[in-house]
XYZ file of N, CA and C in Angstrom:
201
model
N -70.779 7.803 83.879
C -71.921 8.703 83.969
C -73.127 8.059 83.315
N -74.201 8.803 83.104
C -75.457 8.249 82.609
C -75.572 8.235 81.102
N -76.786 8.059 80.641
C -77.089 8.026 79.208
C -77.112 9.455 78.684
N -76.538 9.645 77.504
C -76.568 10.946 76.834
C -77.259 10.756 75.496
N -78.089 11.719 75.116
C -78.788 11.658 73.835
C -78.412 12.892 73.031
N -78.008 12.678 71.774
C -77.729 13.804 70.887
C -78.600 13.669 69.643
N -78.934 14.806 69.062
C -79.702 14.824 67.822
C -78.906 15.626 66.805
N -78.708 15.029 65.639
C -78.017 15.733 64.553
C -78.942 15.749 63.340
N -78.593 16.562 62.365
C -79.443 16.694 61.188
C -78.845 15.948 60.003
N -79.735 15.471 59.146
C -79.349 14.969 57.825
C -79.634 16.109 56.866
N -78.719 16.327 55.920
C -78.900 17.447 54.994
C -78.762 17.004 53.545
N -79.516 17.665 52.688
C -79.373 17.510 51.247
C -78.371 18.567 50.810
N -77.210 18.132 50.360
C -76.136 19.070 50.019
C -76.516 19.995 48.863
N -77.244 19.465 47.874
C -77.629 20.287 46.726
C -78.643 21.356 47.111
N -79.682 20.948 47.821
C -80.745 21.881 48.193
C -80.415 22.658 49.457
N -79.368 22.243 50.159
C -78.978 22.860 51.428
C -80.156 22.895 52.395
N -80.852 21.759 52.471
C -82.042 21.671 53.318
C -81.896 20.496 54.281
N -82.538 20.618 55.428
C -82.579 19.513 56.382
C -83.591 18.497 55.881
N -83.168 17.240 55.804
C -84.052 16.186 55.308
C -84.452 15.200 56.407
N -83.819 15.305 57.566
C -84.162 14.396 58.648
C -83.287 14.624 59.861
N -83.514 13.794 60.852
C -82.768 13.890 62.106
C -82.251 12.513 62.498
N -81.114 12.484 63.162
C -80.558 11.243 63.696
C -80.425 11.412 65.200
N -81.088 10.547 65.947
C -80.982 10.545 67.403
C -79.996 9.451 67.790
N -78.974 9.821 68.539
C -77.942 8.866 68.952
C -77.963 8.727 70.465
N -78.048 7.494 70.918
C -77.962 7.204 72.349
C -76.517 6.861 72.670
N -75.922 7.594 73.584
C -74.565 7.318 74.043
C -74.711 6.619 75.385
N -74.463 5.311 75.376
C -74.720 4.491 76.551
C -73.429 4.183 77.303
N -73.494 4.205 78.614
C -72.317 3.808 79.387
C -72.047 2.313 79.201
N -70.798 1.934 79.353
C -70.393 0.546 79.142
C -71.125 -0.440 80.049
N -71.562 0.022 81.228
C -72.198 -0.906 82.163
C -73.610 -1.328 81.760
N -74.193 -0.678 80.743
C -75.511 -1.104 80.256
C -75.288 -2.243 79.268
N -75.822 -3.427 79.558
C -75.585 -4.578 78.686
C -76.175 -4.392 77.291
N -75.510 -4.969 76.314
C -75.942 -4.839 74.920
C -77.359 -5.368 74.708
N -77.782 -6.331 75.500
C -79.133 -6.890 75.347
C -80.214 -5.843 75.620
N -79.873 -4.748 76.311
C -80.843 -3.691 76.611
C -80.834 -2.555 75.581
N -79.869 -2.543 74.684
C -79.740 -1.439 73.726
C -80.988 -1.286 72.856
N -81.522 -2.391 72.349
C -82.700 -2.288 71.481
C -83.924 -1.813 72.267
N -84.042 -2.219 73.520
C -85.167 -1.756 74.349
C -85.070 -0.251 74.575
N -83.883 0.249 74.834
C -83.700 1.693 75.034
C -83.987 2.458 73.742
N -83.602 1.886 72.618
C -83.894 2.515 71.330
C -85.400 2.604 71.115
N -86.130 1.564 71.459
C -87.600 1.579 71.322
C -88.227 2.650 72.210
N -87.684 2.848 73.397
C -88.198 3.883 74.295
C -88.041 5.255 73.648
N -86.893 5.519 73.071
C -86.647 6.821 72.428
C -87.569 6.996 71.224
N -87.860 5.910 70.507
C -88.778 5.986 69.365
C -90.165 6.479 69.785
N -90.521 6.319 71.049
C -91.829 6.742 71.557
C -91.852 8.201 72.017
N -90.768 8.910 71.827
C -90.651 10.307 72.261
C -91.791 11.150 71.680
N -92.457 11.895 72.520
C -93.590 12.720 72.095
C -93.185 13.747 71.047
N -92.059 14.402 71.240
C -91.608 15.424 70.271
C -91.354 14.782 68.916
N -90.701 13.629 68.911
C -90.441 12.913 67.663
C -91.745 12.584 66.955
N -92.716 12.101 67.694
C -94.009 11.733 67.104
C -94.712 12.956 66.500
N -94.666 14.067 67.197
C -95.325 15.278 66.700
C -94.670 15.746 65.404
N -93.342 15.791 65.384
C -92.634 16.236 64.178
C -92.875 15.259 63.029
N -92.903 13.963 63.313
C -93.128 12.960 62.274
C -94.503 13.109 61.624
N -95.466 13.672 62.342
C -96.815 13.876 61.804
C -96.977 15.222 61.103
N -95.866 15.871 60.816
C -95.829 17.124 60.068
C -96.843 18.161 60.564
N -96.626 18.648 61.785
C -97.551 19.646 62.320
C -97.417 20.975 61.582
N -98.420 21.772 61.726
C -98.378 23.122 61.169
C -97.520 23.995 62.084
N -96.646 24.801 61.485
C -95.862 25.764 62.246
C -96.420 27.145 61.952
N -96.636 27.900 62.985
C -97.205 29.236 62.850
C -96.256 30.235 63.492
N -96.014 31.345 62.790
C -95.165 32.407 63.338
C -96.042 33.634 63.504
N -96.035 34.213 64.675
C -96.872 35.382 64.980
C -95.982 36.491 65.507
N -96.208 37.701 64.998
C -95.524 38.886 65.522
C -96.540 39.703 66.307
N -96.134 40.179 67.453
C -97.036 40.988 68.272
C -96.238 42.094 68.938
N -96.911 43.174 69.271
C -96.249 44.296 69.915
C -96.312 44.128 71.425
N -95.194 44.384 72.072
C -95.178 44.381 73.546
C -95.741 45.701 74.040
N -96.486 45.670 75.120
C -97.001 46.926 75.661
C -95.865 47.800 76.211
N -96.039 49.081 76.046
C -95.212 50.083 76.678
C -93.812 50.100 76.358
Protein backbone atom coordinates (compact mmCIF):
# COMPACT_ATOMS: atom_id res chain seq x y z
CA UNK A 1 0.00 0.00 0.00
CA UNK A 2 1.03 3.67 0.10
CA UNK A 3 2.70 5.99 2.57
CA UNK A 4 1.07 6.37 5.98
CA UNK A 5 1.73 9.28 8.33
CA UNK A 6 1.04 9.18 12.06
CA UNK A 7 1.45 11.90 14.66
CA UNK A 8 2.01 11.12 18.33
CA UNK A 9 2.60 13.37 21.30
CA UNK A 10 5.59 13.84 23.56
CA UNK A 11 4.56 14.34 27.17
CA UNK A 12 6.11 15.65 30.36
CA UNK A 13 5.19 12.99 32.90
CA UNK A 14 5.51 15.32 35.90
CA UNK A 15 3.48 18.19 34.48
CA UNK A 16 1.19 15.86 32.50
CA UNK A 17 1.49 18.26 29.57
CA UNK A 18 2.13 17.83 25.87
CA UNK A 19 5.62 19.10 25.06
CA UNK A 20 5.81 18.24 21.38
CA UNK A 21 4.77 16.05 18.50
CA UNK A 22 6.46 13.24 16.58
CA UNK A 23 5.51 12.73 12.94
CA UNK A 24 6.34 9.24 11.67
CA UNK A 25 6.39 8.29 8.01
CA UNK A 26 5.52 4.64 7.44
CA UNK A 27 7.01 3.89 4.05
CA UNK A 28 6.39 0.84 1.90
CA UNK A 29 9.42 -1.35 1.26
CA UNK A 30 9.46 -0.46 -2.44
CA UNK A 31 10.49 3.15 -1.70
CA UNK A 32 14.30 3.17 -1.77
CA UNK A 33 16.15 4.33 1.33
CA UNK A 34 17.86 7.08 -0.70
CA UNK A 35 14.44 8.83 -0.93
CA UNK A 36 13.63 8.68 2.80
CA UNK A 37 15.39 11.95 3.66
CA UNK A 38 13.71 13.75 0.74
CA UNK A 39 10.28 12.58 1.93
CA UNK A 40 11.12 13.71 5.46
CA UNK A 41 12.01 17.18 4.14
CA UNK A 42 8.66 17.36 2.33
CA UNK A 43 6.79 16.63 5.57
CA UNK A 44 8.88 19.28 7.36
CA UNK A 45 7.29 21.83 4.98
CA UNK A 46 3.75 20.95 6.13
CA UNK A 47 1.67 24.11 6.51
CA UNK A 48 -0.01 22.93 9.73
CA UNK A 49 3.36 22.09 11.28
CA UNK A 50 4.70 25.53 10.37
CA UNK A 51 1.69 27.31 11.84
CA UNK A 52 1.87 25.40 15.13
CA UNK A 53 5.65 25.92 15.33
CA UNK A 54 5.06 29.70 15.17
CA UNK A 55 2.86 29.52 18.28
CA UNK A 56 -0.37 30.97 16.91
CA UNK A 57 -3.01 32.45 19.13
CA UNK A 58 -5.88 30.08 19.92
CA UNK A 59 -9.27 31.66 20.47
CA UNK A 60 -12.36 29.95 21.87
CA UNK A 61 -15.73 31.58 21.22
CA UNK A 62 -19.15 30.57 22.53
CA UNK A 63 -22.21 31.65 20.60
CA UNK A 64 -25.91 30.91 20.72
CA UNK A 65 -27.55 29.07 17.85
CA UNK A 66 -30.73 30.65 16.58
CA UNK A 67 -34.04 29.06 17.44
